[in-house]
XYZ file of C-alpha atoms in Angstrom:
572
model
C 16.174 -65.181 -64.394
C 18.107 -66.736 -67.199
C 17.259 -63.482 -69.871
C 18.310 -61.278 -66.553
C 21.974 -63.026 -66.542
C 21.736 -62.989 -70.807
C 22.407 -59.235 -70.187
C 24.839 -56.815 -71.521
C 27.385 -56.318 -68.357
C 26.903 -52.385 -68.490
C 22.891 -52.797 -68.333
C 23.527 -55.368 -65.964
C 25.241 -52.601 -64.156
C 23.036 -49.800 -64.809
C 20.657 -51.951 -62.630
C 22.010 -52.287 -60.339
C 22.622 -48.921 -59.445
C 19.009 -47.880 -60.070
C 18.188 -50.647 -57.339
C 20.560 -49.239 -54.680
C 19.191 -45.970 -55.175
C 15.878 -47.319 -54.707
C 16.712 -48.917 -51.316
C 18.868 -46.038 -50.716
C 15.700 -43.006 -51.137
C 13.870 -45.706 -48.948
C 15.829 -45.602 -45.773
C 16.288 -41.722 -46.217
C 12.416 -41.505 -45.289
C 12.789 -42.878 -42.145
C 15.393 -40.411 -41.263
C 14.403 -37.874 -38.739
C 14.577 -34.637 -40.568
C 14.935 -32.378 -37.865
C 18.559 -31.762 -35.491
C 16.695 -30.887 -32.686
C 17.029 -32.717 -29.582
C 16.083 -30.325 -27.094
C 13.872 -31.905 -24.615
C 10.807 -30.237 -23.753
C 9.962 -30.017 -19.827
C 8.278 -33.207 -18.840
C 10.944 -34.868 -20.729
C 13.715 -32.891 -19.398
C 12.191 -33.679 -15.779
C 11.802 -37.263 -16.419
C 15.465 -37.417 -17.377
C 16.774 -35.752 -13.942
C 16.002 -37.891 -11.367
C 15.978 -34.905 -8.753
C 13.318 -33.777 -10.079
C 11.055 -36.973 -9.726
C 8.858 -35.720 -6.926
C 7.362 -32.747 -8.967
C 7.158 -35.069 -12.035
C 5.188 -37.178 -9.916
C 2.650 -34.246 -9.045
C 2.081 -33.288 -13.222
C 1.574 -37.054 -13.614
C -0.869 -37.485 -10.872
C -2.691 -34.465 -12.050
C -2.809 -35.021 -15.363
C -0.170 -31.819 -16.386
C 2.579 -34.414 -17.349
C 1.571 -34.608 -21.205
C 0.212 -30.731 -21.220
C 3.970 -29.724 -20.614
C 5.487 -31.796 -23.306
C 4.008 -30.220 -25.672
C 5.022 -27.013 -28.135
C 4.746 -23.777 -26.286
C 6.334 -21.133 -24.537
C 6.102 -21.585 -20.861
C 7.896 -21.081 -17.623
C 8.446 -23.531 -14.882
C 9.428 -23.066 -11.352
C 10.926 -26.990 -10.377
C 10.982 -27.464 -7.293
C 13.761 -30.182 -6.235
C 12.870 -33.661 -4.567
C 14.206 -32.255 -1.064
C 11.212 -29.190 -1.775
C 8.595 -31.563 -2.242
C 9.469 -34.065 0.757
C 9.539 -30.989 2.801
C 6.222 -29.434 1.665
C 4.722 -33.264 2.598
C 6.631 -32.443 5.984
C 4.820 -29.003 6.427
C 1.024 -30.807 5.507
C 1.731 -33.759 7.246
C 1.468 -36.298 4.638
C 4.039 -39.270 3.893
C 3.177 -39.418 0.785
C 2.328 -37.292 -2.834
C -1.194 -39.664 -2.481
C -2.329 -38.564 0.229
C -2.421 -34.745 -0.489
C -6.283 -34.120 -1.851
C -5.809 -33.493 -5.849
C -7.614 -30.344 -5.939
C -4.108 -28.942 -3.916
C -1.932 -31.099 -6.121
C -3.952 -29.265 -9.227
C -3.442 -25.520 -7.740
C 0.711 -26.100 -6.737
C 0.896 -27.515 -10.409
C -0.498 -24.405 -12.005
C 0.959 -22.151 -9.543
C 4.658 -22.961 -10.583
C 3.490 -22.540 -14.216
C 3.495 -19.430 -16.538
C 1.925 -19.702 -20.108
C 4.892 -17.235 -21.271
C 8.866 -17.503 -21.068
C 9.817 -15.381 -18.656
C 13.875 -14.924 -17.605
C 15.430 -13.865 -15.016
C 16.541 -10.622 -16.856
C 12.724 -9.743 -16.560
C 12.246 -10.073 -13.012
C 11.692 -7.025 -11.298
C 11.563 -5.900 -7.468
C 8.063 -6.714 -7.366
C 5.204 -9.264 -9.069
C 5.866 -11.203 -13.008
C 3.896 -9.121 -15.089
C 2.436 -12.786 -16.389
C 0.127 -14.421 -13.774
C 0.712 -17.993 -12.877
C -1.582 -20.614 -14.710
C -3.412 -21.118 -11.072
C -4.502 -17.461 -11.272
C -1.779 -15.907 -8.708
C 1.082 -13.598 -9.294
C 4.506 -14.696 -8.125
C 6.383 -11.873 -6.366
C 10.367 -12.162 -6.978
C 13.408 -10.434 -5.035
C 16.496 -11.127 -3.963
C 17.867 -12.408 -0.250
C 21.481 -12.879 0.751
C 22.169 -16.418 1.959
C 25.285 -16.997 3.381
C 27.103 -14.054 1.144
C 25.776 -15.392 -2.074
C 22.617 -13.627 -3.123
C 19.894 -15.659 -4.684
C 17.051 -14.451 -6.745
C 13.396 -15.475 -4.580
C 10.002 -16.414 -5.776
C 7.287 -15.182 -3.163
C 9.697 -14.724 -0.414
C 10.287 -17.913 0.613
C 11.907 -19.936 -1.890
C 15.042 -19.272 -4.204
C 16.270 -20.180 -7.166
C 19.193 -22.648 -7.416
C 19.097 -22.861 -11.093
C 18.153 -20.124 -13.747
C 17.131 -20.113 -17.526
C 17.668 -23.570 -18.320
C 16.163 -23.706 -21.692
C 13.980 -26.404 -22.992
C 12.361 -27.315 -25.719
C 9.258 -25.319 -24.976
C 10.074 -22.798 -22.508
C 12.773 -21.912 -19.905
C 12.793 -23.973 -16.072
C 14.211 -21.938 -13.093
C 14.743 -24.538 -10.369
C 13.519 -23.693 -6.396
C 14.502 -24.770 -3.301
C 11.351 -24.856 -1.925
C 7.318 -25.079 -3.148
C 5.393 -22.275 -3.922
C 2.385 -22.491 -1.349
C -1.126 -21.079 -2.943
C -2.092 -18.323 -0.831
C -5.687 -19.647 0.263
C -6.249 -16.887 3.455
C -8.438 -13.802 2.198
C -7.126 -10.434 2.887
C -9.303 -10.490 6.435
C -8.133 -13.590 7.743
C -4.353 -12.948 6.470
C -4.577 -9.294 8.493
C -6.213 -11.340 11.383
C -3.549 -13.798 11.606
C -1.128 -11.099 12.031
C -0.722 -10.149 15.672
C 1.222 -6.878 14.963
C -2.471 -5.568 13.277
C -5.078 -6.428 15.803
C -5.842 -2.737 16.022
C -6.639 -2.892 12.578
C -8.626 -5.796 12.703
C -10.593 -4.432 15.362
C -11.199 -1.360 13.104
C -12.317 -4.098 10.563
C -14.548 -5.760 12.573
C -16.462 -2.555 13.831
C -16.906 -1.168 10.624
C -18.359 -4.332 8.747
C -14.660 -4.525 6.733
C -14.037 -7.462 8.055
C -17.145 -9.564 6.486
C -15.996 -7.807 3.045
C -12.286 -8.337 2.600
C -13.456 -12.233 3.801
C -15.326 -12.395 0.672
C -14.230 -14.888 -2.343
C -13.499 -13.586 -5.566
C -16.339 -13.602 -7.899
C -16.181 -12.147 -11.573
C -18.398 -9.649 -13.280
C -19.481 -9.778 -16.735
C -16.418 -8.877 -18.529
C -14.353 -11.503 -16.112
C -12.556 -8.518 -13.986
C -12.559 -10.100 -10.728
C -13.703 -8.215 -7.152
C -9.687 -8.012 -6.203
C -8.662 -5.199 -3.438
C -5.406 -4.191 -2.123
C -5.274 -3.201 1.810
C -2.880 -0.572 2.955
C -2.447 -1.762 7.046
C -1.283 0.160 9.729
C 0.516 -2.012 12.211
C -0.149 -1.286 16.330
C 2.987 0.444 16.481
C 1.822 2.746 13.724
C -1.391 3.781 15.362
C 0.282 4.035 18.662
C 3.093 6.508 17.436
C 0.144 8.814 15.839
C -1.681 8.575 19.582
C -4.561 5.639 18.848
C -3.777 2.178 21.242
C -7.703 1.085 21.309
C -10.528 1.053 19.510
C -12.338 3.469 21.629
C -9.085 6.231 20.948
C -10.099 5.478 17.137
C -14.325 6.527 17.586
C -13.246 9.196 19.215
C -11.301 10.896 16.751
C -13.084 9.350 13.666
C -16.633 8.183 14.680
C -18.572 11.662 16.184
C -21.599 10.346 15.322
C -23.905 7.970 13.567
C -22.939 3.787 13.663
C -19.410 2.897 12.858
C -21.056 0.086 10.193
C -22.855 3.070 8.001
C -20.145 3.695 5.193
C -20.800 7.683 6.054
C -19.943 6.985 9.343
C -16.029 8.945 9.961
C -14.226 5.660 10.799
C -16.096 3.455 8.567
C -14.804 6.083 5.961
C -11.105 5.911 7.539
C -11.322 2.193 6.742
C -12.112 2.520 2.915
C -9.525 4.908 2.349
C -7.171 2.249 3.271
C -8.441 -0.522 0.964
C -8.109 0.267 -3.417
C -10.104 -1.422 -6.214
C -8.082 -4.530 -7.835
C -4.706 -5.961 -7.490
C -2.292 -3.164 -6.846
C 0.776 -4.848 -6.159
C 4.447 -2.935 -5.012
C 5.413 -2.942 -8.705
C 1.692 -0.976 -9.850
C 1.661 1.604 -7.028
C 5.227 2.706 -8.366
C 4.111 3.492 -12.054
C 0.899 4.916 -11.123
C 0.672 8.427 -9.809
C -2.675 7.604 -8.185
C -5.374 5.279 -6.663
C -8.757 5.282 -6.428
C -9.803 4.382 -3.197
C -13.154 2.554 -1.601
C -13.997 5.979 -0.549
C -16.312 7.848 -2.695
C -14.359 10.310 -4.448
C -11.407 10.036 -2.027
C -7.201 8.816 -3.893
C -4.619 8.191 -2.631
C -1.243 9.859 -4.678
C 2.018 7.322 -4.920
C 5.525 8.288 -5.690
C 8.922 6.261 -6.041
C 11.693 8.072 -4.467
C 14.873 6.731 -4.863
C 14.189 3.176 -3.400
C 10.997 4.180 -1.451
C 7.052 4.484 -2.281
C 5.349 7.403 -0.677
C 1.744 8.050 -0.582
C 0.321 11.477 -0.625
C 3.651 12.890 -0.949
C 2.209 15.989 -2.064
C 3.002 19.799 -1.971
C -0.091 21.851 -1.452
C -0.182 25.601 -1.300
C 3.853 25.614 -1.160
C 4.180 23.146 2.010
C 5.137 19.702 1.181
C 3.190 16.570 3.200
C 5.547 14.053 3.801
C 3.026 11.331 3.502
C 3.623 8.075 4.780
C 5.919 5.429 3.305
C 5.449 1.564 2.021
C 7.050 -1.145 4.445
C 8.250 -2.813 1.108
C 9.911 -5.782 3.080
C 6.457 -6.524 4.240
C 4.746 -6.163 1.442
C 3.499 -7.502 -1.347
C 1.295 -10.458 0.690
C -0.660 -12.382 -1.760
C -4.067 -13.076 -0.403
C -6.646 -15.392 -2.403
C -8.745 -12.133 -3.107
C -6.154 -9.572 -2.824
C -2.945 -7.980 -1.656
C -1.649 -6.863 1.761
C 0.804 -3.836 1.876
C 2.533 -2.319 5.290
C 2.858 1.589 5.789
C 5.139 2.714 7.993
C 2.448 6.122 9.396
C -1.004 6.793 10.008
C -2.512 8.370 7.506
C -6.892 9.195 7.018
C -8.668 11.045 4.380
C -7.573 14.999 3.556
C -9.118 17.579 1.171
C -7.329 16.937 -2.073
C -6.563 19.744 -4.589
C -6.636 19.077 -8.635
C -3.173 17.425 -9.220
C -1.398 16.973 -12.837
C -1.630 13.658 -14.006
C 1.247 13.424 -16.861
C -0.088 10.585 -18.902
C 2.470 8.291 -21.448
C -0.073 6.532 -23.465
C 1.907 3.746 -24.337
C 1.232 3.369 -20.368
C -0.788 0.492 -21.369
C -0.681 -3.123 -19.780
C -0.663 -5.219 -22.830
C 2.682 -3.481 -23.827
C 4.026 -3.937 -20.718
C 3.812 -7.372 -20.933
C 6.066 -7.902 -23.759
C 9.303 -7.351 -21.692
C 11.263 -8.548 -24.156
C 10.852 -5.175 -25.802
C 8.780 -2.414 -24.419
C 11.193 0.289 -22.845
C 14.398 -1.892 -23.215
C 17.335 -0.443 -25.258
C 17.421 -2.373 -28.516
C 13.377 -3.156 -28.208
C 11.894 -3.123 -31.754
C 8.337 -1.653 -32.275
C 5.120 -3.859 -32.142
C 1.475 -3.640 -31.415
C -2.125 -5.386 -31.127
C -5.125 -5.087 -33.213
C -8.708 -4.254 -31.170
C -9.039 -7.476 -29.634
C -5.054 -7.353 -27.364
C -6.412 -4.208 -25.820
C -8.454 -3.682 -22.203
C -8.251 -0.090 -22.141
C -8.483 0.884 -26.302
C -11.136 0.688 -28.258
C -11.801 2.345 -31.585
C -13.937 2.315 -34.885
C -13.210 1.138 -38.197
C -10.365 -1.628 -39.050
C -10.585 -3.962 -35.366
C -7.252 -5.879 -37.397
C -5.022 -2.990 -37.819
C -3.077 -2.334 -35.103
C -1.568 0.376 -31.988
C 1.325 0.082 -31.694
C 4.819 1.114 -29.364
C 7.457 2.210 -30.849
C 10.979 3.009 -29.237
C 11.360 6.344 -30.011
C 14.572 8.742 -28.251
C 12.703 11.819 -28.405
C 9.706 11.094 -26.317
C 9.269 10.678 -22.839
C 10.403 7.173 -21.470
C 12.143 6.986 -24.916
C 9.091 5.583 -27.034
C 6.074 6.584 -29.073
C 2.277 5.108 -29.303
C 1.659 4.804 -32.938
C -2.269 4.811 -34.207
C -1.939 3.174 -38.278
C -4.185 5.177 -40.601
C -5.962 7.957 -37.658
C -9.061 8.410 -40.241
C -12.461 6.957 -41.674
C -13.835 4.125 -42.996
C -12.525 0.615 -42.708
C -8.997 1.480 -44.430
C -8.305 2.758 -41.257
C -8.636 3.802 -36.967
C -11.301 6.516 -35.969
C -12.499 7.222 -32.579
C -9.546 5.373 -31.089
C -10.231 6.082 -27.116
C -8.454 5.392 -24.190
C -9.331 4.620 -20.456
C -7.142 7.654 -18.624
C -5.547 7.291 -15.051
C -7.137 8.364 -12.113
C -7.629 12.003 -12.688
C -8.675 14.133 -8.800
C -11.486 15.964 -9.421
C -11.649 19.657 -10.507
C -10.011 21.983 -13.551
C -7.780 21.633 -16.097
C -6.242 22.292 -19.383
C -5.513 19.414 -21.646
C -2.293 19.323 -23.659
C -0.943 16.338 -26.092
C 2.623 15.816 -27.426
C 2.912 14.310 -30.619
C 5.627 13.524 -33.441
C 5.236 15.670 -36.484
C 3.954 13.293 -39.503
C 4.233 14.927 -42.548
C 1.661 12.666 -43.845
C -0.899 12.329 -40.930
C -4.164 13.854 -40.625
C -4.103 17.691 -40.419
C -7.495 18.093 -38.408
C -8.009 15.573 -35.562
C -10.606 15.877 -32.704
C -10.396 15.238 -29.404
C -12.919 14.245 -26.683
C -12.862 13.883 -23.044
C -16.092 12.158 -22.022
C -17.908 12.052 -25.187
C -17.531 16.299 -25.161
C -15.510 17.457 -28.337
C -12.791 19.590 -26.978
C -12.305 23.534 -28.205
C -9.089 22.678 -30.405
C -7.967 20.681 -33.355
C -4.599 18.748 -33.282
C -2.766 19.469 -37.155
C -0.270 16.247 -36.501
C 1.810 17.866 -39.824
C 3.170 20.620 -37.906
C 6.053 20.845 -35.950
C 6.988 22.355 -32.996
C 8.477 25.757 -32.723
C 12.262 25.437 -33.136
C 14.364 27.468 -30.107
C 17.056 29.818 -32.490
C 16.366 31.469 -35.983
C 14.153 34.173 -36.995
C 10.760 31.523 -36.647
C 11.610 31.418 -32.982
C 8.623 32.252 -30.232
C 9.725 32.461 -26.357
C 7.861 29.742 -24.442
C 4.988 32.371 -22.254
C 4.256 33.376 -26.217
C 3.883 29.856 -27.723
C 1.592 28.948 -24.846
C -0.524 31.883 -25.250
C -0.773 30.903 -28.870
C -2.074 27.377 -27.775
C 1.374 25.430 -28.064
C 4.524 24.402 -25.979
C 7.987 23.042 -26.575
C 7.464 20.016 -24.517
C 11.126 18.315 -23.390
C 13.616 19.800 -22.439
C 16.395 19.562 -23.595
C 14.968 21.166 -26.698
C 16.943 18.955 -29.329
C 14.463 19.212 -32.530
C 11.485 19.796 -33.806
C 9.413 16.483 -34.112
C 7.966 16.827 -30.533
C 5.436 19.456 -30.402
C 2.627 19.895 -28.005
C -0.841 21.338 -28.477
C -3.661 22.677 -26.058
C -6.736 20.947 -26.788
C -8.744 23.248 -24.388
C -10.142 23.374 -20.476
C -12.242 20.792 -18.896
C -14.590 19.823 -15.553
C -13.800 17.015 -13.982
C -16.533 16.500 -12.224
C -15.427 12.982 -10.463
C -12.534 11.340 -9.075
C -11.774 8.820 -11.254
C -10.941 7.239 -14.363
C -11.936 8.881 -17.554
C -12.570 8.221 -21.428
C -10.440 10.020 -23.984
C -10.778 10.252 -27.697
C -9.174 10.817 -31.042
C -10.994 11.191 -33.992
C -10.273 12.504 -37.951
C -12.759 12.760 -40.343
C -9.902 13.552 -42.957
C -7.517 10.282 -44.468
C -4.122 10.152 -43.033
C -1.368 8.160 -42.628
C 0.310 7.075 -38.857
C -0.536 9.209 -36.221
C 2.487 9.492 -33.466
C 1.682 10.286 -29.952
C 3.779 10.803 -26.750
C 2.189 12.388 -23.876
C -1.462 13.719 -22.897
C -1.682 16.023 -19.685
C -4.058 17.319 -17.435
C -2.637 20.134 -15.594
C -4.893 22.473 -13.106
C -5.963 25.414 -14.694
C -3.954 27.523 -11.900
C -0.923 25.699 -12.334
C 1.900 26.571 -15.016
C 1.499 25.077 -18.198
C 5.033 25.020 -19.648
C 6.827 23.448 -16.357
C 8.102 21.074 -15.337
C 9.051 19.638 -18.746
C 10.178 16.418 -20.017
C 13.284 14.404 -20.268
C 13.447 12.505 -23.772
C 14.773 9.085 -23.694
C 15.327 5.545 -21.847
C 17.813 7.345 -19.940
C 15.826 9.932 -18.492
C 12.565 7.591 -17.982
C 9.885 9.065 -16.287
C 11.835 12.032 -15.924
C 10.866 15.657 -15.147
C 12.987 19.137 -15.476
C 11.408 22.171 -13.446
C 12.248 25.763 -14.148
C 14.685 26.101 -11.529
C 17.102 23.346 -12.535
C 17.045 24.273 -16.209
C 19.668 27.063 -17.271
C 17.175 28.297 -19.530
C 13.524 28.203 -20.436
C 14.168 25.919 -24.079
């Protein structure tokens, strides 16, 4: 210590210095680096005491920890007053005495493993299903003259997009209930269909829509949707009993055998998988339980029609969703109202106008896919259920917004050739496509550096035409130009209308038998290299129908939109 005081007063000094930067670099390490002090949900729910009651259920089941930690998830909170009255409605005192299996389902049920805001709710189901397996149906109800946005009908939402740390909390008034009835007992329970469950029960329908879910091998589970015609319904089309209902339907033979006429009514009436309000207005049609037999959907204005159809010139009004109804979550389905009777008729080939960016792994990211601003983005092999293809599984389809297709975007397939440097064989599970003959006609953008000799295939059969993706459609003025009935005897078509350039062009790829109601495989193939491949729109339109109209509007703005002859001022 004495040589340390024997020291020159500037390294004495210099020594000092050096030590306090020492301590100095020390503390700085205990300093949290980040500025982020956003809680994440169980934190944010443990900080408000109204919310102690649902904190208590994610504690109790174990959840608690699972939602503090990094992610991207959506809560619906219910308050303290929810949760005293859901003990009310059970007839429990207390969160213990609930069994924990229900404690475990109403947990997951208010829980989606995605951020979803209010800006993405729809009329209809969250595209994302809830972590207990269940869809949650939004809407709106006016309360009072303020209108509140609903989950499932029964409960609304007193508090939206309140971000957190690792998702987004919407806060209810009221706790979502797990819908534990099957479709039969759900239809039983309703007085105002005790025709139908008669009909049910005398056909053997009953026994089967009171069946639990069970999965196959590629976990798709054994969901149906019922379409149910109330007593009112049947009485206004002549049936009040069971007997009225043999009489017309059942001739012959037991009402149990599925050939039987009113066995046959009832399976028209019931459609593979979950087809909830929000599916039967983007799909044209529906396979039904009836061999063979759709069922055609259309959104007019704010309604849903089925088999709305014109045939031979007359239009069939078809009968109409109850939508208020609708939308009834059953443990192994979904319930819809109609508002007429309706049974199985002879059905003509219809067009099926196909987007192929229809596909439900795009739809899912809301944030993007047919929203004005939405930048492009895709999946490799493994984010699709209905594509498959050959060669690269990593590379990926993509959507792209694009204004001069149809709903205003583009399916993009990187590298359409062989080997593992790219996509080959890419095919696609169509829509449901009525039985009977058609032409087959695909739009695509002009790529001046795509594959100049693709094939297609529907069903593993080659079709009679190659697609040249480098060439561009026929442009509607200058000395190049071909009138429309021309083009299409040449094999092409201008396909949207307004005609406003030349990247959208549309090629016949030749005439097909479909031989079965149903959904169908359809390929595209090049055996040449090639760069992106841009597609819009495949269609299937009868062979006796015409092949140039309607046409299509381009665009977000005209979305889903069609032009026929007589409401265009000219035919480009």
């Amino acid at each position: 210590m004495k040589k340390l005081f024997k020291l020159p007063q500037f390294l004495r000094l210099t020594l000092a210095v050096l030590t306090a930067l020492v301590f100095q670099n020390c503390a700085q390490e205990n300093i949290k680096q980040t500025t982020d002090e956003t809680l994440n949900m169980t934190d944010y729910i443990r900080a408000n005491p109204d919310y102690s009651m649902f904190l208590e259920i994610l504690n109790i089941t174990k959840y608690a920890s699972f939602m503090n930690t990094y992610g991207t998830y959506t809560m619906f909170l219910p308050t303290n007053e929810a949760v005293k009255q859901y003990l009310k409605d059970v007839g429990a005192t207390s969160l213990s005495q609930v069994p924990l299996v229900d404690l475990q389902n109403i947990a997951k049920l208010h829980i989606l493993d995605k951020k979803i805001n209010t800006t993405d709710f729809t009329d209809g189901k969250i595209v994302t299903p809830s972590m207990q397996g269940q869809y949650l149906i939004t809407g709106a109800a006016n309360i009072n003259g303020v209108t509140y946005n609903t989950i499932n009908k029964s409960s609304s939402i007193l508090a939206s997009n309140v971000e957190v740390g690792n998702g987004i909390i919407h806060v209810i008034d009221k706790v979502l209930r797990v819908a534990d009835k099957t479709l039969a007992q759900t239809i039983e329970a309703d007085p105002n269909l005790s025709l139908f469950t008669e009909v049910m029960k005398a056909t053997g329908w009953y026994e089967k829509l009171n069946q639990p879910i069970t999965f196959d091998e590629n976990n798709i589970g054994s969901y149906l949707t019922v379409l149910a015609q109330s007593n009112e319904v049947f009485a206004q089309a002549g049936f009040t009993t069971l007997d009225d209902l043999k009489a017309k339907y059942s001739l012959s033979g037991d009402p149990m055998e599925p050939t039987n006429g009113l066995n046959l009514f009832v399976q028209y009436h019931v459609l593979p998988n979950l087809n909830y309000l929000a599916d039967l207005v983007t799909t044209p049609v529906f396979e039904t339980q009836a061999p063979l037999e759709v069922i055609s959907s259309k959104l007019i204005g704010q309604m849903i029609y089925l088999n709305r159809d014109v045939f031979a010139g007359v239009l069939e009004e078809g009968v109409s969703i109850v939508r208020d109804a609708s939308d009834i979550t059953c443990s192994n389905g979904v319930l819809h109202y109609v508002d007429g009777h309706f049974a199985i008729k002879k059905r003509v080939p219809l067009p099926v106008y196909w987007d192929l960016c229809n596909q439900p792994e795009f739809a899912a990211n809301t944030s993007n896919y047919r929203k004005a601003g939405g930048v492009a983005f895709g999946y490799g092999a493994a984010g699709f259920s209905e594509i498959t293809w050959t060669g690269n599984q990593t590379y990926n389809v993509s959507w792209q917004p694009q204004p001069l297709g149809w709903n205003g975007d583009q399916l993009s397939i990187f590298r359409l050739r062989p080997g593992s440097g790219g996509l080959q064989n890419v095919t696609f599970t169509t829509p449901v496509i009525i039985k009977g003959r058609y032409k087959i006609w695909v739009s695509y953008r002009t790529n001046g550096s795509a594959s100049t000799q693709v094939k297609a295939f529907f069903n593993g059969v080659q079709l009679s035409r190659l697609i040249n993706l480098r060439e561009a459609a026929n442009p509607i003025s200058g000395t190049s130009y071909v009138p429309d009935r021309v083009l299409e005897s040449q094999g092409y078509k201008r396909p949207m209308y307004p005609f406003a350039s030349t990247a959208i062009n549309s090629r016949l790829l030749g005439i097909v038998e479909v031989e079965t109601t149903g959904r169908h495989k359809f390929t595209l193939h090049s055996d040449l290299d090639g760069g992106e491949a841009w597609f819009d729109i495949v269609e299937f339109r009868p062979v006796d129908m015409d092949q140039i109209w309607p046409k299509f509007k381009a665009g977000l703005a005209g979305a889903g939109g069609l032009v026929n002859r007589e409401d265009a001022p000219k035919d480009n």
